[in-house]
mmCIF file of C-alpha atoms in Angstrom:
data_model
loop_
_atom_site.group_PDB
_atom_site.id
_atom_site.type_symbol
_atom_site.label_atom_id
_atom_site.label_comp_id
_atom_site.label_asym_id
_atom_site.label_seq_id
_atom_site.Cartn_x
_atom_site.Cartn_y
_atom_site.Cartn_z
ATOM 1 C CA UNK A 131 -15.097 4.266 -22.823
ATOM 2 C CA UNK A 132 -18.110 6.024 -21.651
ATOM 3 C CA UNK A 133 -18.292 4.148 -18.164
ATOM 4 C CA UNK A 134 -14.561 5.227 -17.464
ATOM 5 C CA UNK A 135 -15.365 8.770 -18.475
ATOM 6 C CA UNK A 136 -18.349 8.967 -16.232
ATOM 7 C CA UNK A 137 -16.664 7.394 -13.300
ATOM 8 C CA UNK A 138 -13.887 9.696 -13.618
ATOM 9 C CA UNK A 139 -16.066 13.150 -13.825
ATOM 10 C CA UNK A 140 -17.892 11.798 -10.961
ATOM 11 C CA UNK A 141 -14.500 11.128 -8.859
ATOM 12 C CA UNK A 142 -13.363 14.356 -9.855
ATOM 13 C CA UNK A 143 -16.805 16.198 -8.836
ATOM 14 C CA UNK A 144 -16.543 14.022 -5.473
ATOM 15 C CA UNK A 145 -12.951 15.147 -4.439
ATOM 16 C CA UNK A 146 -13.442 18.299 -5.952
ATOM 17 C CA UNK A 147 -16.354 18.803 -3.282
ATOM 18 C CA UNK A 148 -13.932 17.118 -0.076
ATOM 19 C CA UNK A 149 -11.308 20.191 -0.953
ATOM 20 C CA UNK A 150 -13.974 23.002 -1.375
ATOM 21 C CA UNK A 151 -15.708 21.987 1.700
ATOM 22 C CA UNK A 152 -12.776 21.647 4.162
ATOM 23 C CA UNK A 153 -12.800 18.168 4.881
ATOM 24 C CA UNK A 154 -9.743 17.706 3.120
ATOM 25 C CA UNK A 155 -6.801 19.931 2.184
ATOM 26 C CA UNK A 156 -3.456 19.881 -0.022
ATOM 27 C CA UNK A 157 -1.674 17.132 2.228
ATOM 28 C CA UNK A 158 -4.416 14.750 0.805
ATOM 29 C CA UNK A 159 -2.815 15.622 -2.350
ATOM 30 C CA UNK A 160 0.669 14.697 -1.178
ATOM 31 C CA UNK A 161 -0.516 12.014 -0.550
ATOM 32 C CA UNK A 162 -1.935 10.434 -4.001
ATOM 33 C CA UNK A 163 0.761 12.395 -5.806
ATOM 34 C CA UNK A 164 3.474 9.063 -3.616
ATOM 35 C CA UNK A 165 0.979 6.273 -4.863
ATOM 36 C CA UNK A 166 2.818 5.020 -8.089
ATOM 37 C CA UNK A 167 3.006 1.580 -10.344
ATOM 38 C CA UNK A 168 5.532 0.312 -7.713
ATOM 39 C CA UNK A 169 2.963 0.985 -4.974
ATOM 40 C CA UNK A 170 -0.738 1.092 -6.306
ATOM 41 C CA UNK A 171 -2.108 0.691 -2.720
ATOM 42 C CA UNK A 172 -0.612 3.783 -1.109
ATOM 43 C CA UNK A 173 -2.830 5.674 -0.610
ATOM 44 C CA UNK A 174 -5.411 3.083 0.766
ATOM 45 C CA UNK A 175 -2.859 1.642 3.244
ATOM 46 C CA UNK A 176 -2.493 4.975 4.560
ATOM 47 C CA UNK A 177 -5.894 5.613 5.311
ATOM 48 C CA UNK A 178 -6.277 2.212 6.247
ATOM 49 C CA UNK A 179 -4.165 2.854 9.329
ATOM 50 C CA UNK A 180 -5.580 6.219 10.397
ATOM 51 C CA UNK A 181 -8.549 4.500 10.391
ATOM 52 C CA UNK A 182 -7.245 1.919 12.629
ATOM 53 C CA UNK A 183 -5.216 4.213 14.523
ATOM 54 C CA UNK A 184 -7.687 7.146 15.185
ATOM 55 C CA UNK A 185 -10.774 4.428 16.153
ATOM 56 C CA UNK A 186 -7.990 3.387 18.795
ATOM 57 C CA UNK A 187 -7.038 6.686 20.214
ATOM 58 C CA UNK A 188 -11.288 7.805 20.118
ATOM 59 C CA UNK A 189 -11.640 4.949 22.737
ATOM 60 C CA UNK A 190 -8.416 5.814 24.296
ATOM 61 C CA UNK A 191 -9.971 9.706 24.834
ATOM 62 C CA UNK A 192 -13.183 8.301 26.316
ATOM 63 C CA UNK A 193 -11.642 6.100 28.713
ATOM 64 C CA UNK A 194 -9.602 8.823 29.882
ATOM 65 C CA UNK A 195 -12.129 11.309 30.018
ATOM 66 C CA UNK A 196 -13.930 8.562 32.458
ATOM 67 C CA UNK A 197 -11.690 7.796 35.090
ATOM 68 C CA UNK A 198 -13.028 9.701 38.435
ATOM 69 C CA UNK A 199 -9.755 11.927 38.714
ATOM 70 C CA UNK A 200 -8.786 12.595 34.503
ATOM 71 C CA UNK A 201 -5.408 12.733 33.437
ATOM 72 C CA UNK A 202 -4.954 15.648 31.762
ATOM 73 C CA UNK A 203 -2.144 15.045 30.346
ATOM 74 C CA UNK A 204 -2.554 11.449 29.199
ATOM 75 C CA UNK A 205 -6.049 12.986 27.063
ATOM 76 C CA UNK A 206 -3.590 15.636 25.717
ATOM 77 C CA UNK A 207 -0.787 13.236 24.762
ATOM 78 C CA UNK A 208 -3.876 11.267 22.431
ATOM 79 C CA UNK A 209 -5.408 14.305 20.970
ATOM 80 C CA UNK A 210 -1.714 15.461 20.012
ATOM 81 C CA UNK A 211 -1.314 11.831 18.344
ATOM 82 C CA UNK A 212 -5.008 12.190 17.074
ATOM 83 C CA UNK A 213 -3.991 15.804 15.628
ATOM 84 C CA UNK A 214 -0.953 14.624 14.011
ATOM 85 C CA UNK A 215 -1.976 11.695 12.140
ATOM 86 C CA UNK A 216 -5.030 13.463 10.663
ATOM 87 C CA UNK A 217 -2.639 16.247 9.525
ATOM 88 C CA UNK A 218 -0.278 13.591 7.987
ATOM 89 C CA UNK A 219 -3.544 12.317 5.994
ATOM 90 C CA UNK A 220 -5.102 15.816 4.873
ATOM 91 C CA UNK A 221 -8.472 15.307 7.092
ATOM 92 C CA UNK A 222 -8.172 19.447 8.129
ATOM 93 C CA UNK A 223 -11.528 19.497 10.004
ATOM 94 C CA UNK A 224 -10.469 16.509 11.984
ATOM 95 C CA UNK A 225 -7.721 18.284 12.171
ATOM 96 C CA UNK A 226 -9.177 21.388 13.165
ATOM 97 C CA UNK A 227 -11.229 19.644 15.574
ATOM 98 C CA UNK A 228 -8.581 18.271 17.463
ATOM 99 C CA UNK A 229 -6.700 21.156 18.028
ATOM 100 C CA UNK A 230 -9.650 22.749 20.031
ATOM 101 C CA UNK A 231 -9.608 19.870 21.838
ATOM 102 C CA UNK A 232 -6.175 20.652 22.653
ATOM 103 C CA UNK A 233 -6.791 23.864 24.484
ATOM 104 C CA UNK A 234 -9.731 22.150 26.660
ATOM 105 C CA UNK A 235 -6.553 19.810 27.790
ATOM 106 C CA UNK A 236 -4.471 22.552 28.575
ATOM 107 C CA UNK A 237 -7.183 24.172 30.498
ATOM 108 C CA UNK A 238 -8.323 21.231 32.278
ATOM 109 C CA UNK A 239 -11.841 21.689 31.418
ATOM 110 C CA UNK A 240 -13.304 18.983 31.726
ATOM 111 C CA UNK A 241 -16.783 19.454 30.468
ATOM 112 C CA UNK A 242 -15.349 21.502 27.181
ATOM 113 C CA UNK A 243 -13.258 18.258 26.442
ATOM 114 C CA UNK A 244 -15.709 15.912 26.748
ATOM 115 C CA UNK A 245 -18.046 18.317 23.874
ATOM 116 C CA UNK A 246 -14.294 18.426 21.841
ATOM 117 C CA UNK A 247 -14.238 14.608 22.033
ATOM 118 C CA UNK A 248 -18.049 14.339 20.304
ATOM 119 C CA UNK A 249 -17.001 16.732 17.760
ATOM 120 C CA UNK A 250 -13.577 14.823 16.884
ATOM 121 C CA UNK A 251 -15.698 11.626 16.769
ATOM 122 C CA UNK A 252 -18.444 12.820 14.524
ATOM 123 C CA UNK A 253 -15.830 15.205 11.794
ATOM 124 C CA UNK A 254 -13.631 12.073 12.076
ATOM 125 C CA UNK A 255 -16.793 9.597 11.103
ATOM 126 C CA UNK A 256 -17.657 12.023 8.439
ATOM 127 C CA UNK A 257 -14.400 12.041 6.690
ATOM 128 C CA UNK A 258 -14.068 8.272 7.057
ATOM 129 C CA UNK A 259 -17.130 7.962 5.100
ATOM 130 C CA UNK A 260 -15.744 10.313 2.449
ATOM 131 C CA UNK A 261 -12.819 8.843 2.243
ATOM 132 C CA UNK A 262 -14.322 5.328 2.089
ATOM 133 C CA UNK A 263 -16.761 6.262 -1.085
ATOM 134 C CA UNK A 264 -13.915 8.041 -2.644
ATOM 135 C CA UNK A 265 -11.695 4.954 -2.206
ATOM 136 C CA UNK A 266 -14.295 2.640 -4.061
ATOM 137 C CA UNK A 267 -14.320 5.237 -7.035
ATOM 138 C CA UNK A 268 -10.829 4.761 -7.487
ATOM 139 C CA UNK A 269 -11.351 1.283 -7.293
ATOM 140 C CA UNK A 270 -14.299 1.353 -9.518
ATOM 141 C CA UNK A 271 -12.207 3.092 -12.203
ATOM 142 C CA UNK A 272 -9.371 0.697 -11.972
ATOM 143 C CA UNK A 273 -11.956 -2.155 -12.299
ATOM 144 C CA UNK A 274 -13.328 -0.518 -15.670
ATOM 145 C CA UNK A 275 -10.189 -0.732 -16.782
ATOM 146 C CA UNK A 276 -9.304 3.257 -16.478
ATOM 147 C CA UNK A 277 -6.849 5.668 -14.797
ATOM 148 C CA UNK A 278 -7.936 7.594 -11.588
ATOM 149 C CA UNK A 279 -7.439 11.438 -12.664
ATOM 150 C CA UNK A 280 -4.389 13.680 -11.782
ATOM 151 C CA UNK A 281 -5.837 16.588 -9.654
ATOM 152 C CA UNK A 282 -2.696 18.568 -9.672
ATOM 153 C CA UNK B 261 23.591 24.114 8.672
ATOM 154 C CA UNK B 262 26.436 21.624 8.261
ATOM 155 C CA UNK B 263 27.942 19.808 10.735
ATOM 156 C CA UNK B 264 29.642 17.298 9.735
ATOM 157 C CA UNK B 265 32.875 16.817 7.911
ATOM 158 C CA UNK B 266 32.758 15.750 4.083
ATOM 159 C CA UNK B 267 35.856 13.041 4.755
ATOM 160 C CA UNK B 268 33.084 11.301 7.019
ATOM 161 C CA UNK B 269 30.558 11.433 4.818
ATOM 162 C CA UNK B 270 32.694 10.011 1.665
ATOM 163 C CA UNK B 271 34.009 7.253 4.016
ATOM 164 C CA UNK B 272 30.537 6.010 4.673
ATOM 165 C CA UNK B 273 29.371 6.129 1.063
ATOM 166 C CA UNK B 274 32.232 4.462 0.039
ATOM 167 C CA UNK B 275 30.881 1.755 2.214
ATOM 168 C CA UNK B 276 27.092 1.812 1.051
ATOM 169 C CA UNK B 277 25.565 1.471 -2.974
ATOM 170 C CA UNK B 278 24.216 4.932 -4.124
ATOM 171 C CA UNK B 279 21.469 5.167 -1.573
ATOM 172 C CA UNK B 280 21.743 6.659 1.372
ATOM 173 C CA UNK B 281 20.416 4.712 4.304
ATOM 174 C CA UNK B 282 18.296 6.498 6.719
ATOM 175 C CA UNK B 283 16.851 5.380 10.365
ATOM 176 C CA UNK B 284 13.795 7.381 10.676
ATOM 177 C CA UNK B 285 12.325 7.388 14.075
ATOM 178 C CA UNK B 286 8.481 8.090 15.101
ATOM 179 C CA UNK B 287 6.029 6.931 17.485
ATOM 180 C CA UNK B 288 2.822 8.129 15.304
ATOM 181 C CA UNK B 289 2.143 4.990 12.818
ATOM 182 C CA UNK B 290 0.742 6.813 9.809
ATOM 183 C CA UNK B 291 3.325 9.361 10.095
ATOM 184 C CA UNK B 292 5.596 6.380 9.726
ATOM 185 C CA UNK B 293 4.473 4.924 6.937
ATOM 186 C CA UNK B 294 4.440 8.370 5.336
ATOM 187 C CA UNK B 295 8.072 9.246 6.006
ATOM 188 C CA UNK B 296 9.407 5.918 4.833
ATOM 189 C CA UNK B 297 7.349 6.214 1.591
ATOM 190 C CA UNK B 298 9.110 9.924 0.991
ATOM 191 C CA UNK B 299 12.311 8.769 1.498
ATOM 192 C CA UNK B 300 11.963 5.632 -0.396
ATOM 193 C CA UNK B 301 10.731 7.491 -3.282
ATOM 194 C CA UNK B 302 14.029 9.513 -2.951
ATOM 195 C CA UNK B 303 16.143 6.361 -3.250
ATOM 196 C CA UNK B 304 16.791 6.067 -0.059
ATOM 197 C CA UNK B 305 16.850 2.774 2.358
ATOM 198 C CA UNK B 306 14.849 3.488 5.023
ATOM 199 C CA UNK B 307 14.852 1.180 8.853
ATOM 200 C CA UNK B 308 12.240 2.731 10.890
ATOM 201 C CA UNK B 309 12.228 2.616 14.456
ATOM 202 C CA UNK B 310 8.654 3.424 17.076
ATOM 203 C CA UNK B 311 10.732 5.807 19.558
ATOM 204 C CA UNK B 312 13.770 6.681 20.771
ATOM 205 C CA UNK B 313 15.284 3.477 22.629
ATOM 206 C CA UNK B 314 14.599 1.181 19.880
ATOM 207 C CA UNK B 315 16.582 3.706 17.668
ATOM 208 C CA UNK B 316 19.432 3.460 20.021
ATOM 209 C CA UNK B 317 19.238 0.135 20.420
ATOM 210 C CA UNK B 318 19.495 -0.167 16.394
ATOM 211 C CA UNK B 319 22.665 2.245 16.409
ATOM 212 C CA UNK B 320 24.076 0.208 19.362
ATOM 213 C CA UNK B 321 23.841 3.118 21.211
ATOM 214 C CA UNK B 322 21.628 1.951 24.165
ATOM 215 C CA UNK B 323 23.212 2.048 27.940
ATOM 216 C CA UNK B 324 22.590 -1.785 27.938
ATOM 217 C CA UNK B 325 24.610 -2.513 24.836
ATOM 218 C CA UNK B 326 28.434 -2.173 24.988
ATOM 219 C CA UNK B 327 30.431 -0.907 22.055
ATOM 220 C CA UNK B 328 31.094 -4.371 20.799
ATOM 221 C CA UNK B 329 27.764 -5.100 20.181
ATOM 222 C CA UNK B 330 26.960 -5.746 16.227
ATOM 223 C CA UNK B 331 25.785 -2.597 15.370
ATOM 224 C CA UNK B 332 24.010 -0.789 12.471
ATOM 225 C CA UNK B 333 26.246 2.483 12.833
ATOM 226 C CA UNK B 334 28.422 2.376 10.247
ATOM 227 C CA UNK B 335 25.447 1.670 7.765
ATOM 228 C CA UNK B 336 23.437 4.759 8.557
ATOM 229 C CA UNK B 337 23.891 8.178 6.208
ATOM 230 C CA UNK B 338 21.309 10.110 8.176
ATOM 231 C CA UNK B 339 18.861 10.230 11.441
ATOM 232 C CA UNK B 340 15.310 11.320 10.948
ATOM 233 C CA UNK B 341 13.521 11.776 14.437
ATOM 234 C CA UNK B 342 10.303 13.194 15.608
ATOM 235 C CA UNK B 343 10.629 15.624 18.433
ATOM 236 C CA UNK B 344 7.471 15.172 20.492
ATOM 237 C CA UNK B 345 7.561 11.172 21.361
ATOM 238 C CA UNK B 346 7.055 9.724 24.626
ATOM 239 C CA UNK B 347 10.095 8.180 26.867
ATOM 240 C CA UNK B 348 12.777 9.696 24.950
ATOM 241 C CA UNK B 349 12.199 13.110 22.783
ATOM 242 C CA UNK B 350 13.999 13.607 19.843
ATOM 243 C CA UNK B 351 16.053 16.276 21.457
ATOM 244 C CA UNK B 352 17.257 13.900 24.036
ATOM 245 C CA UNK B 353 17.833 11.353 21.530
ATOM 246 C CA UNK B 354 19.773 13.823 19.406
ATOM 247 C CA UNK B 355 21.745 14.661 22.346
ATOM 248 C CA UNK B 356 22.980 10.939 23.166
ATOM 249 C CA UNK B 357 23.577 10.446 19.339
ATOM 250 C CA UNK B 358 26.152 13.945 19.828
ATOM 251 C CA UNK B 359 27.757 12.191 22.567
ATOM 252 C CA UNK B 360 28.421 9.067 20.389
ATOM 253 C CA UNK B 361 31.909 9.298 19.153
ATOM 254 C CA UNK B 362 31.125 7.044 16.293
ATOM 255 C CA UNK B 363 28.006 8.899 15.038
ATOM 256 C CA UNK B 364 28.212 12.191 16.239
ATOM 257 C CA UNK B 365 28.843 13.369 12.647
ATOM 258 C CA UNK B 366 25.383 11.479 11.001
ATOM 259 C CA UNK B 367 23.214 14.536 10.467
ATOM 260 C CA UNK B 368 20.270 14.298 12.374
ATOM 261 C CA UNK B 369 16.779 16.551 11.033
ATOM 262 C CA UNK B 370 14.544 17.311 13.562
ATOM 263 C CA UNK B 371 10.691 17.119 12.726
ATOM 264 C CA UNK B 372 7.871 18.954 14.672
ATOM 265 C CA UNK B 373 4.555 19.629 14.078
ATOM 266 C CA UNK B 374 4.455 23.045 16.444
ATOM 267 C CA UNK B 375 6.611 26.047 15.166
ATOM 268 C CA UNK B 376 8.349 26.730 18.457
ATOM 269 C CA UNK B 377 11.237 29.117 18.139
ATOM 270 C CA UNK B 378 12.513 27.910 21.408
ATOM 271 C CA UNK B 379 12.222 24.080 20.727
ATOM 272 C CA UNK B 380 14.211 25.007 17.261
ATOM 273 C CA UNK B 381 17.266 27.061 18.773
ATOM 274 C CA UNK B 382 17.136 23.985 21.694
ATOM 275 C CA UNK B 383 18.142 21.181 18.708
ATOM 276 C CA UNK B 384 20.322 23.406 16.958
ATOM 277 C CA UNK B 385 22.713 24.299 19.264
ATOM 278 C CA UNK B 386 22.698 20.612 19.913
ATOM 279 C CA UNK B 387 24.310 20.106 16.518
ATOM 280 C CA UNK B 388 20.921 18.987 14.462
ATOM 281 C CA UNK B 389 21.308 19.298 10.921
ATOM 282 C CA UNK B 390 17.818 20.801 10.285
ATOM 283 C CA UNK B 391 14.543 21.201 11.872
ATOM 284 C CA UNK B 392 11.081 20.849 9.762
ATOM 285 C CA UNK B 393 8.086 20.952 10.269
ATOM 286 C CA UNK B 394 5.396 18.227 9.593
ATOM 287 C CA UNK B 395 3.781 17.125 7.395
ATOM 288 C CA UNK B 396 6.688 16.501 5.311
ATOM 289 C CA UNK B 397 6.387 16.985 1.549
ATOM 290 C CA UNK B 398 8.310 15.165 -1.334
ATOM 291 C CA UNK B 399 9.977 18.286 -2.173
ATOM 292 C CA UNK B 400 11.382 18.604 2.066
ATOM 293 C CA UNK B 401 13.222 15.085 1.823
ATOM 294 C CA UNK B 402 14.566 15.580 -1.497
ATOM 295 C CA UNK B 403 16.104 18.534 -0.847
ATOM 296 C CA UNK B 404 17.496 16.912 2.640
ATOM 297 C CA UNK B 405 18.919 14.097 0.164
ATOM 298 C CA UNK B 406 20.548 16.619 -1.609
ATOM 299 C CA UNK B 407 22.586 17.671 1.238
ATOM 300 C CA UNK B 408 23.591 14.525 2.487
ATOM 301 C CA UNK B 409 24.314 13.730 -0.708
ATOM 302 C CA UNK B 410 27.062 16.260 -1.228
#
């Protein structure tokens, strides 16, 4: 069917694209390749809570980071939380960004975690969006009745 | 690295069906949901538990409980536990799980996401069965299957 065809060369173009530029790397892959017939949502539920669980620890960070005497170690114990989840997932340059947020903790800067925090917030936003249109191909293809593509 | 005894082992799958049973303790939520799905997809039954008390408290392990409590024990082939979790690490809770004379022998794998040499020899002179590193892939937990399999 030429609809399913075109969806899936466009879903292939799109992910292609998330790999090449960083935003997400092999664990993504891990990932889809545990979404099965017994479990067709997998891979959405997933995301669905690091979506609900990073937009928590974001407002966690920015509380923290306003208290008049910061916890550094509370804002470290979040990142660490924030780093690990987006691992699990396969979002490397939220990833990435958390881990330089990381050393601002251990330094106790506070000024160099606060400009860690906006650049967590706005690679984690990005990916989100990513991740959202990719989700609605797959659920496009599904809906025209075809097979979302095998990338390995 | 083995540690426990293969009479042990046999006596608690004689108990169980063919899958293994295995408590898998983290506090990060997606990394929960990913390490049940693994194991699941390994045929394995999976009870997960948010951090290191609840665990306990599963095993009927905790200080609170006494040993008559009804516990889950004798049901569980194998420990899963994240190291960094707040309250109770998974060293420490791999440490009161070694003291346990009833499940002392469960193999318990350590998972990290920092490569610390020191943090590794720290759990396996404790008796841990094997550390890993996160994420975990398919290929990880079926090999760890494997071994508690034999």
């Amino acid at each position: 069917m030429e609809i399913v065809a075109k969806l899936q060369k466009q879903f292939m173009e799109f992910i292609s694209a998330l790999y090449r530029e960083g935003f997400l790397d092999d664990q993504f892959l891990q990932l889809q390749k545990l979404q099965d017939e017994s479990n067709p949502d997998f891979v959405f539920e997933v995301v669905s809570l690091f979506f609900e669980d990073s937009e928590k620890l974001i407002n966690n960070l920015a509380a923290a980071l306003q208290q008049p005497v910061v916890d550094f170690k509370q804002v470290d114990s979040h990142v660490h939380q924030f780093k690990g989840s987006s691992s699990s997932i396969g979002a490397q340059r939220v990833k990435n960004a958390c881990m330089a947020f990381k050393s601002f903790c251990e330094e106790k800067k506070i000024e160099g975690c606060m400009q860690c925090l906006q650049h967590v917030k706005h690679e984690y936003f990005l990916v989100k969006n990513k991740l959202e249109t990719l989700l609605r191909l797959e659920q496009q293809i599904l809906a025209a009745g075809g097979r979302i593509p095998d990338l390995s | 690295m083995e540690t426990f005894a293969s009479s042990s082992i046999s006596r608690r799958m004689g108990a169980s069906s063919d899958e293994p049973h295995v408590l898998a303790v983290d506090d990060n939520l997606v990394d929960r949901k990913l390490v049940e799905k693994l194991l699941k997809r390994s045929s394995c039954k999976v009870t997960t538990a948010e951090d290191g008390l609840r665990a306990l408290e599963y095993l009927g392990l905790a200080s609170h409980q006494d040993g008559s409590t009804n516990s889950n024990c004798s049901k569980v082939n194998m420990i899963i536990t994240d190291y960094c979790m707040p309250g109770m690490t998974g060293y420490e809770l791999l440490k009161k799980i070694k003291e346990s004379s009833i499940m002392k022998d469960v193999p318990v794998v350590i998972v990290s996401s920092e490569n610390i040499p020191t943090r590794i020899n720290q759990c396996m002179e404790e008796g841990a069965q094997v550390f890993m590193l996160k994420p975990l892939k398919h290929s990880d937990v079926e090999r760890l299957r494997c071994q508690i399999m034999q």
